[in-house]
Amino acid sequence: MASSRTVVVAGAGIGGLTAALALAKHNFRVVLLEAAERLEETGAGIQLSPNASRILIALGLRERLEPHIVVPEELRVMSASGRMLARAPLGADPEARYGAPYWVIHRCDLQAALVEAVAATPDIALHLGTRVEDFACDRNGLTVAAHRGGLSIDDHGIALIGADGLWSTLRRRLGHRAVPRFAGHAAWRALVPAEAVPLELSAPAINLWLGSRAHLVSYPVRAARMVNAVAILRDTAPAPGWSAPADGHELLARFPPAKWQASVRALLGAAEHWQKWALHDCAPLRRWGKGPVTLLGDAAHPMLPYLAQGAAMAIEDAAVLGDCLAFTPDDPESALRAYEKSRRGRTTQVQRAARRNGIVYHLGGAAAWLRALALLAMPGPRLIRRYDWVYGWKPADARSTLTR
Ligand SMILES: Cc1cc2nc3c(=O)[nH]c(=O)nc-3n(C[C@H](O)[C@H](O)[C@H](O)COP(=O)(O)OP(=O)(O)OC[C@H]3O[C@@H](n4cnc5c(N)ncnc54)[C@H](O)[C@@H]3O)c2cc1C
């Protein structure tokens, strides 16, 4: 018999963990099932723009996150040769404008802080090594079928949230045929000790170099002890997963000294271990869920990283999901449809904006020259403010659309 307040969440990534905390805050019991035996110490830096940081702060995570975050003072956009094209102030500005800070953090520090908060919440049971396979609806909600240690197990709840990422099993089980589409690019990532990089690259700033058909992002993470570097390049052979081994010499050869600033090459050359992952997104789904089942985060709306909003959108989803279920706890199906209605338009808009940025970032020839002119003419603050619609979003915006 399902407990009338148990929600099953599949996937303990950034979205699933945040959803568990948001649901527990509204007095739901959460069974959180994660396929991985242990949560990997891997990943790149993640940008927590104000629309995401405000939610994490509201969930009481500020103290847990603060030892790991870096507050970037500015965003610097440069040409491959290092010419400064635009500088936008960050630091205290986002907090003044949007009411929440702009942070950068390493993915595993964020995940570890969320896991610690989950462990400190008695209403959440996290089970690692448990792969969700299927579900069946019944009069009391649903039964979720999973595999753990070679055994089949069942869990019961009033709702099932598929937060199982890019290659979501539950998306397929819900009948969606769309397969994530490869964007033709791979992202190469490495962490470099701050003392090993040129001084200007260990400063608290987000650096973006735009080259022809390639770009590079760097910023400090792990309380500024390390610098995160992510290079995005054309690729033809996507390796599965998030952490395929990659060859630093091959990468350096694709950033020739004739085109790329010396400090960029110094940063790339200082990294010992490179890993890469193939970039995918999905055309926006017309519906996400059915009955007492829905999707969240990458499972619902995989997106390209060119607006740095993948994790932020999963965090926003989690907050809205908690609010919707709390609003009509006795009618989870209506709550899930209200959640989807409130999220689909926004996540589609962000998916499309990220895809457009990818095109602009990789322009070559005359188009790249025009891009540089446009950036040189743009006042620095405008670079951030044109995304007011992304960063200024608050869960209250979605709450106001809920009606009894
Ligand atoms: C190991 C890892 C490393 C990553 N590194 C990067 C990175 O370097 N840069 C970047 O931009 N993004 C990275 N991502 C993706 C990024 O975290 C997400 O795009 C974003 O945070 C949205 O989060 P999400 O919770 O929707 O998905 P994810 O963070 O991908 O979480 C999905 C979770 O679901 C679990 N899962 C999958 N199938 C099942 C199942 N059937 N049953 C139960 N659990 C299941 C996965 O193990 C994973 O923990 C990484 C994801 C993972 C899992």
Short mmCIF file of N, CA and C and ligand atoms in Angstrom, two decimals, residues 9-18 32-46 106-108 110-111 127 129-134 145-147 162-170 172 187 189 228 230 241-243 275 277 279 296-305 308-315 317, ligand 1:
data_model
loop_
_atom_site.label_atom_id
_atom_site.label_comp_id
_atom_site.label_asym_id
_atom_site.label_seq_id
_atom_site.Cartn_x
_atom_site.Cartn_y
_atom_site.Cartn_z
N VAL A 9 11.73 9.11 -6.52
CA VAL A 9 12.53 9.88 -7.48
C VAL A 9 13.60 8.96 -8.04
N ALA A 10 13.68 8.87 -9.37
CA ALA A 10 14.70 8.04 -10.03
C ALA A 10 15.85 8.93 -10.45
N GLY A 11 17.03 8.74 -9.85
CA GLY A 11 18.22 9.52 -10.24
C GLY A 11 18.60 10.53 -9.17
N ALA A 12 19.82 10.36 -8.63
CA ALA A 12 20.31 11.30 -7.60
C ALA A 12 21.40 12.18 -8.20
N GLY A 13 21.12 12.76 -9.38
CA GLY A 13 22.00 13.80 -9.93
C GLY A 13 21.59 15.12 -9.28
N ILE A 14 21.97 16.20 -9.91
CA ILE A 14 21.69 17.53 -9.32
C ILE A 14 20.17 17.74 -9.21
N GLY A 15 19.43 17.34 -10.26
CA GLY A 15 17.98 17.54 -10.24
C GLY A 15 17.28 16.66 -9.23
N GLY A 16 17.60 15.36 -9.22
CA GLY A 16 16.93 14.43 -8.31
C GLY A 16 17.18 14.75 -6.84
N LEU A 17 18.43 15.11 -6.52
CA LEU A 17 18.75 15.45 -5.12
C LEU A 17 18.01 16.72 -4.69
N THR A 18 18.00 17.72 -5.59
CA THR A 18 17.31 18.97 -5.21
C THR A 18 15.81 18.72 -5.09
N LEU A 32 14.62 7.86 -2.93
CA LEU A 32 15.48 8.36 -4.00
C LEU A 32 16.37 7.21 -4.48
N LEU A 33 16.15 6.78 -5.72
CA LEU A 33 16.84 5.59 -6.23
C LEU A 33 17.89 6.00 -7.27
N GLU A 34 19.13 5.62 -7.04
CA GLU A 34 20.24 6.03 -7.93
C GLU A 34 20.94 4.79 -8.47
N ALA A 35 21.11 4.76 -9.80
CA ALA A 35 21.72 3.59 -10.44
C ALA A 35 23.19 3.40 -10.04
N ALA A 36 23.94 4.49 -9.90
CA ALA A 36 25.37 4.36 -9.62
C ALA A 36 25.61 3.79 -8.23
N GLU A 37 26.63 2.93 -8.10
CA GLU A 37 26.99 2.34 -6.80
C GLU A 37 27.51 3.42 -5.86
N ARG A 38 28.24 4.38 -6.45
CA ARG A 38 28.70 5.53 -5.66
C ARG A 38 28.64 6.75 -6.56
N LEU A 39 28.47 7.92 -5.92
CA LEU A 39 28.31 9.12 -6.74
C LEU A 39 29.70 9.56 -7.16
N GLU A 40 29.90 9.59 -8.48
CA GLU A 40 31.24 9.76 -9.05
C GLU A 40 31.87 11.10 -8.68
N GLU A 41 33.15 11.06 -8.38
CA GLU A 41 33.94 12.27 -8.14
C GLU A 41 34.35 12.85 -9.49
N THR A 42 33.40 13.16 -10.31
CA THR A 42 33.77 13.61 -11.65
C THR A 42 32.86 14.74 -12.10
N GLY A 43 33.19 15.30 -13.24
CA GLY A 43 32.39 16.40 -13.77
C GLY A 43 33.23 17.65 -13.88
N ALA A 44 32.64 18.65 -14.45
CA ALA A 44 33.33 19.92 -14.64
C ALA A 44 32.73 20.95 -13.69
N GLY A 45 33.13 22.21 -13.90
CA GLY A 45 32.52 23.27 -13.12
C GLY A 45 31.08 23.48 -13.57
N ILE A 46 30.30 24.01 -12.66
CA ILE A 46 28.90 24.32 -12.95
C ILE A 46 28.66 25.76 -12.53
N HIS A 106 32.38 23.34 -8.44
CA HIS A 106 32.63 22.08 -9.13
C HIS A 106 31.41 21.17 -8.95
N ARG A 107 31.04 20.43 -10.02
CA ARG A 107 29.83 19.59 -9.94
C ARG A 107 29.88 18.65 -8.74
N CYS A 108 31.04 18.05 -8.45
CA CYS A 108 31.02 17.08 -7.35
C CYS A 108 30.91 17.77 -5.99
N LEU A 110 29.01 20.41 -5.51
CA LEU A 110 27.56 20.67 -5.42
C LEU A 110 26.83 19.38 -5.06
N GLN A 111 27.18 18.31 -5.76
CA GLN A 111 26.49 17.04 -5.50
C GLN A 111 26.74 16.58 -4.06
N HIS A 127 18.92 5.33 -1.96
CA HIS A 127 19.45 3.99 -2.21
C HIS A 127 20.34 4.03 -3.44
N GLY A 129 23.10 2.24 -6.17
CA GLY A 129 23.16 0.92 -6.83
C GLY A 129 21.78 0.38 -7.16
N THR A 130 20.82 1.27 -7.38
CA THR A 130 19.44 0.84 -7.63
C THR A 130 18.95 1.46 -8.94
N ARG A 131 18.84 0.63 -9.95
CA ARG A 131 18.47 1.12 -11.28
C ARG A 131 16.96 0.96 -11.49
N VAL A 132 16.28 2.06 -11.74
CA VAL A 132 14.83 2.01 -11.99
C VAL A 132 14.61 1.50 -13.40
N GLU A 133 13.70 0.51 -13.52
CA GLU A 133 13.48 -0.11 -14.83
C GLU A 133 12.10 0.20 -15.38
N ASP A 134 11.10 0.25 -14.48
CA ASP A 134 9.73 0.29 -14.98
C ASP A 134 8.79 0.78 -13.88
N ALA A 145 9.48 -0.54 -10.33
CA ALA A 145 10.31 -1.74 -10.36
C ALA A 145 11.76 -1.33 -10.60
N ALA A 146 12.66 -1.86 -9.75
CA ALA A 146 14.08 -1.50 -9.88
C ALA A 146 14.95 -2.73 -9.66
N HIS A 147 16.23 -2.61 -10.00
CA HIS A 147 17.20 -3.68 -9.75
C HIS A 147 18.27 -3.19 -8.79
N GLY A 162 11.03 11.05 -12.89
CA GLY A 162 12.19 10.57 -13.66
C GLY A 162 13.23 11.66 -13.76
N ALA A 163 14.19 11.61 -12.84
CA ALA A 163 15.31 12.57 -12.88
C ALA A 163 16.56 11.79 -13.28
N ASP A 164 16.38 10.93 -14.30
CA ASP A 164 17.44 9.97 -14.63
C ASP A 164 18.28 10.40 -15.83
N GLY A 165 18.34 11.72 -16.06
CA GLY A 165 19.37 12.27 -16.91
C GLY A 165 19.16 12.13 -18.41
N LEU A 166 20.21 12.49 -19.14
CA LEU A 166 20.19 12.58 -20.60
C LEU A 166 19.65 11.31 -21.26
N TRP A 167 20.09 10.14 -20.79
CA TRP A 167 19.71 8.88 -21.45
C TRP A 167 18.56 8.21 -20.70
N SER A 168 17.66 9.00 -20.17
CA SER A 168 16.56 8.55 -19.31
C SER A 168 15.82 7.28 -19.76
N THR A 169 15.79 6.30 -18.86
CA THR A 169 14.98 5.09 -19.07
C THR A 169 13.50 5.44 -18.98
N LEU A 170 13.17 6.33 -18.02
CA LEU A 170 11.75 6.63 -17.82
C LEU A 170 11.17 7.44 -18.98
N ARG A 172 11.86 6.89 -22.04
CA ARG A 172 11.48 5.84 -23.02
C ARG A 172 10.23 5.11 -22.55
N ALA A 187 32.96 18.32 -25.43
CA ALA A 187 33.54 19.24 -24.44
C ALA A 187 34.67 18.50 -23.74
N ARG A 189 37.37 18.58 -20.68
CA ARG A 189 37.48 19.29 -19.41
C ARG A 189 38.68 18.81 -18.61
N ASN A 228 39.01 25.41 -13.49
CA ASN A 228 38.26 24.52 -14.36
C ASN A 228 38.41 25.02 -15.80
N VAL A 230 37.21 24.18 -19.78
CA VAL A 230 36.38 23.38 -20.68
C VAL A 230 36.54 23.92 -22.10
N GLY A 241 28.88 8.37 -22.25
CA GLY A 241 29.17 8.76 -20.86
C GLY A 241 29.74 10.16 -20.75
N TRP A 242 30.06 10.53 -19.50
CA TRP A 242 30.50 11.89 -19.19
C TRP A 242 32.01 12.00 -19.08
N SER A 243 32.71 10.88 -19.12
CA SER A 243 34.12 10.94 -18.72
C SER A 243 35.01 10.08 -19.60
N GLN A 275 39.36 14.81 -19.82
CA GLN A 275 38.24 13.89 -20.11
C GLN A 275 37.31 14.64 -21.05
N TRP A 277 33.24 14.72 -23.03
CA TRP A 277 31.90 14.16 -23.23
C TRP A 277 31.28 14.79 -24.47
N LEU A 279 28.38 16.37 -26.75
CA LEU A 279 27.26 17.27 -26.42
C LEU A 279 25.99 16.85 -27.17
N LEU A 296 12.11 15.26 -15.07
CA LEU A 296 12.71 16.47 -14.50
C LEU A 296 14.16 16.57 -14.97
N GLY A 297 14.63 17.79 -15.16
CA GLY A 297 16.04 18.01 -15.52
C GLY A 297 16.33 17.49 -16.92
N ASP A 298 17.54 16.95 -17.10
CA ASP A 298 17.97 16.48 -18.42
C ASP A 298 17.04 15.42 -19.00
N ALA A 299 16.38 14.65 -18.17
CA ALA A 299 15.45 13.63 -18.69
C ALA A 299 14.33 14.31 -19.47
N ALA A 300 13.93 15.50 -19.03
CA ALA A 300 12.81 16.21 -19.68
C ALA A 300 13.29 17.13 -20.79
N HIS A 301 14.45 17.76 -20.60
CA HIS A 301 14.86 18.83 -21.55
C HIS A 301 16.38 18.92 -21.62
N PRO A 302 17.04 17.88 -22.17
CA PRO A 302 18.50 17.98 -22.29
C PRO A 302 18.86 19.21 -23.10
N MET A 303 19.90 19.92 -22.67
CA MET A 303 20.25 21.15 -23.40
C MET A 303 21.76 21.27 -23.58
N LEU A 304 22.16 22.06 -24.57
CA LEU A 304 23.58 22.29 -24.81
C LEU A 304 24.09 23.27 -23.75
N PRO A 305 25.40 23.22 -23.47
CA PRO A 305 25.91 23.99 -22.31
C PRO A 305 26.20 25.46 -22.60
N ALA A 308 24.97 27.76 -20.02
CA ALA A 308 25.32 27.30 -18.67
C ALA A 308 24.07 27.16 -17.79
N GLN A 309 23.01 26.55 -18.34
CA GLN A 309 21.75 26.48 -17.61
C GLN A 309 21.25 25.05 -17.36
N GLY A 310 22.03 24.02 -17.72
CA GLY A 310 21.54 22.64 -17.54
C GLY A 310 21.21 22.33 -16.09
N ALA A 311 22.15 22.58 -15.21
CA ALA A 311 21.91 22.30 -13.79
C ALA A 311 20.86 23.27 -13.23
N ALA A 312 20.95 24.54 -13.66
CA ALA A 312 20.01 25.54 -13.12
C ALA A 312 18.56 25.18 -13.45
N MET A 313 18.33 24.69 -14.69
CA MET A 313 16.95 24.33 -15.06
C MET A 313 16.46 23.13 -14.24
N ALA A 314 17.36 22.17 -13.97
CA ALA A 314 16.97 21.02 -13.14
C ALA A 314 16.62 21.49 -11.72
N ILE A 315 17.37 22.46 -11.23
CA ILE A 315 17.12 22.99 -9.87
C ILE A 315 15.79 23.75 -9.85
N ASP A 317 13.26 23.20 -11.88
CA ASP A 317 12.20 22.17 -11.98
C ASP A 317 11.87 21.64 -10.58
C1 LIG B 1 28.77 11.58 -13.54
C2 LIG B 1 28.24 12.82 -14.22
C3 LIG B 1 29.15 13.81 -14.61
C4 LIG B 1 28.67 14.95 -15.26
N1 LIG B 1 29.57 15.89 -15.65
C5 LIG B 1 29.13 16.99 -16.29
C6 LIG B 1 30.05 17.97 -16.73
O1 LIG B 1 31.25 17.84 -16.57
N2 LIG B 1 29.55 19.08 -17.36
C7 LIG B 1 28.21 19.25 -17.59
O2 LIG B 1 27.80 20.25 -18.17
N3 LIG B 1 27.32 18.33 -17.16
C8 LIG B 1 27.74 17.22 -16.53
N4 LIG B 1 26.85 16.29 -16.12
C9 LIG B 1 25.41 16.55 -16.38
C10 LIG B 1 24.82 17.61 -15.48
O3 LIG B 1 24.99 17.26 -14.14
C11 LIG B 1 23.35 17.73 -15.84
O4 LIG B 1 23.27 18.16 -17.20
C12 LIG B 1 22.57 18.75 -15.04
O5 LIG B 1 23.09 18.92 -13.76
C13 LIG B 1 21.09 18.30 -14.93
O6 LIG B 1 21.04 17.30 -13.91
P1 LIG B 1 20.07 16.06 -13.91
O7 LIG B 1 19.84 15.73 -12.46
O8 LIG B 1 18.90 16.23 -14.76
O9 LIG B 1 20.94 14.91 -14.59
P2 LIG B 1 22.26 14.20 -14.07
O10 LIG B 1 23.06 15.12 -13.21
O11 LIG B 1 22.89 13.60 -15.27
O12 LIG B 1 21.73 13.04 -13.10
C14 LIG B 1 21.03 11.88 -13.56
C15 LIG B 1 21.24 10.79 -12.53
O13 LIG B 1 20.35 9.70 -12.81
C16 LIG B 1 21.04 8.49 -12.62
N5 LIG B 1 20.35 7.46 -13.40
C17 LIG B 1 20.36 7.27 -14.74
N6 LIG B 1 19.52 6.26 -15.09
C18 LIG B 1 18.96 5.81 -13.92
C19 LIG B 1 18.00 4.79 -13.62
N7 LIG B 1 17.44 4.05 -14.58
N8 LIG B 1 17.66 4.59 -12.32
C20 LIG B 1 18.21 5.35 -11.34
N9 LIG B 1 19.13 6.32 -11.57
C21 LIG B 1 19.49 6.56 -12.85
C22 LIG B 1 22.46 8.81 -13.10
O14 LIG B 1 23.40 7.90 -12.58
C23 LIG B 1 22.65 10.22 -12.54
O15 LIG B 1 23.16 10.21 -11.24
C24 LIG B 1 27.27 15.12 -15.50
C25 LIG B 1 26.37 14.13 -15.09
C26 LIG B 1 26.83 12.99 -14.45
C27 LIG B 1 25.83 11.91 -14.03
#
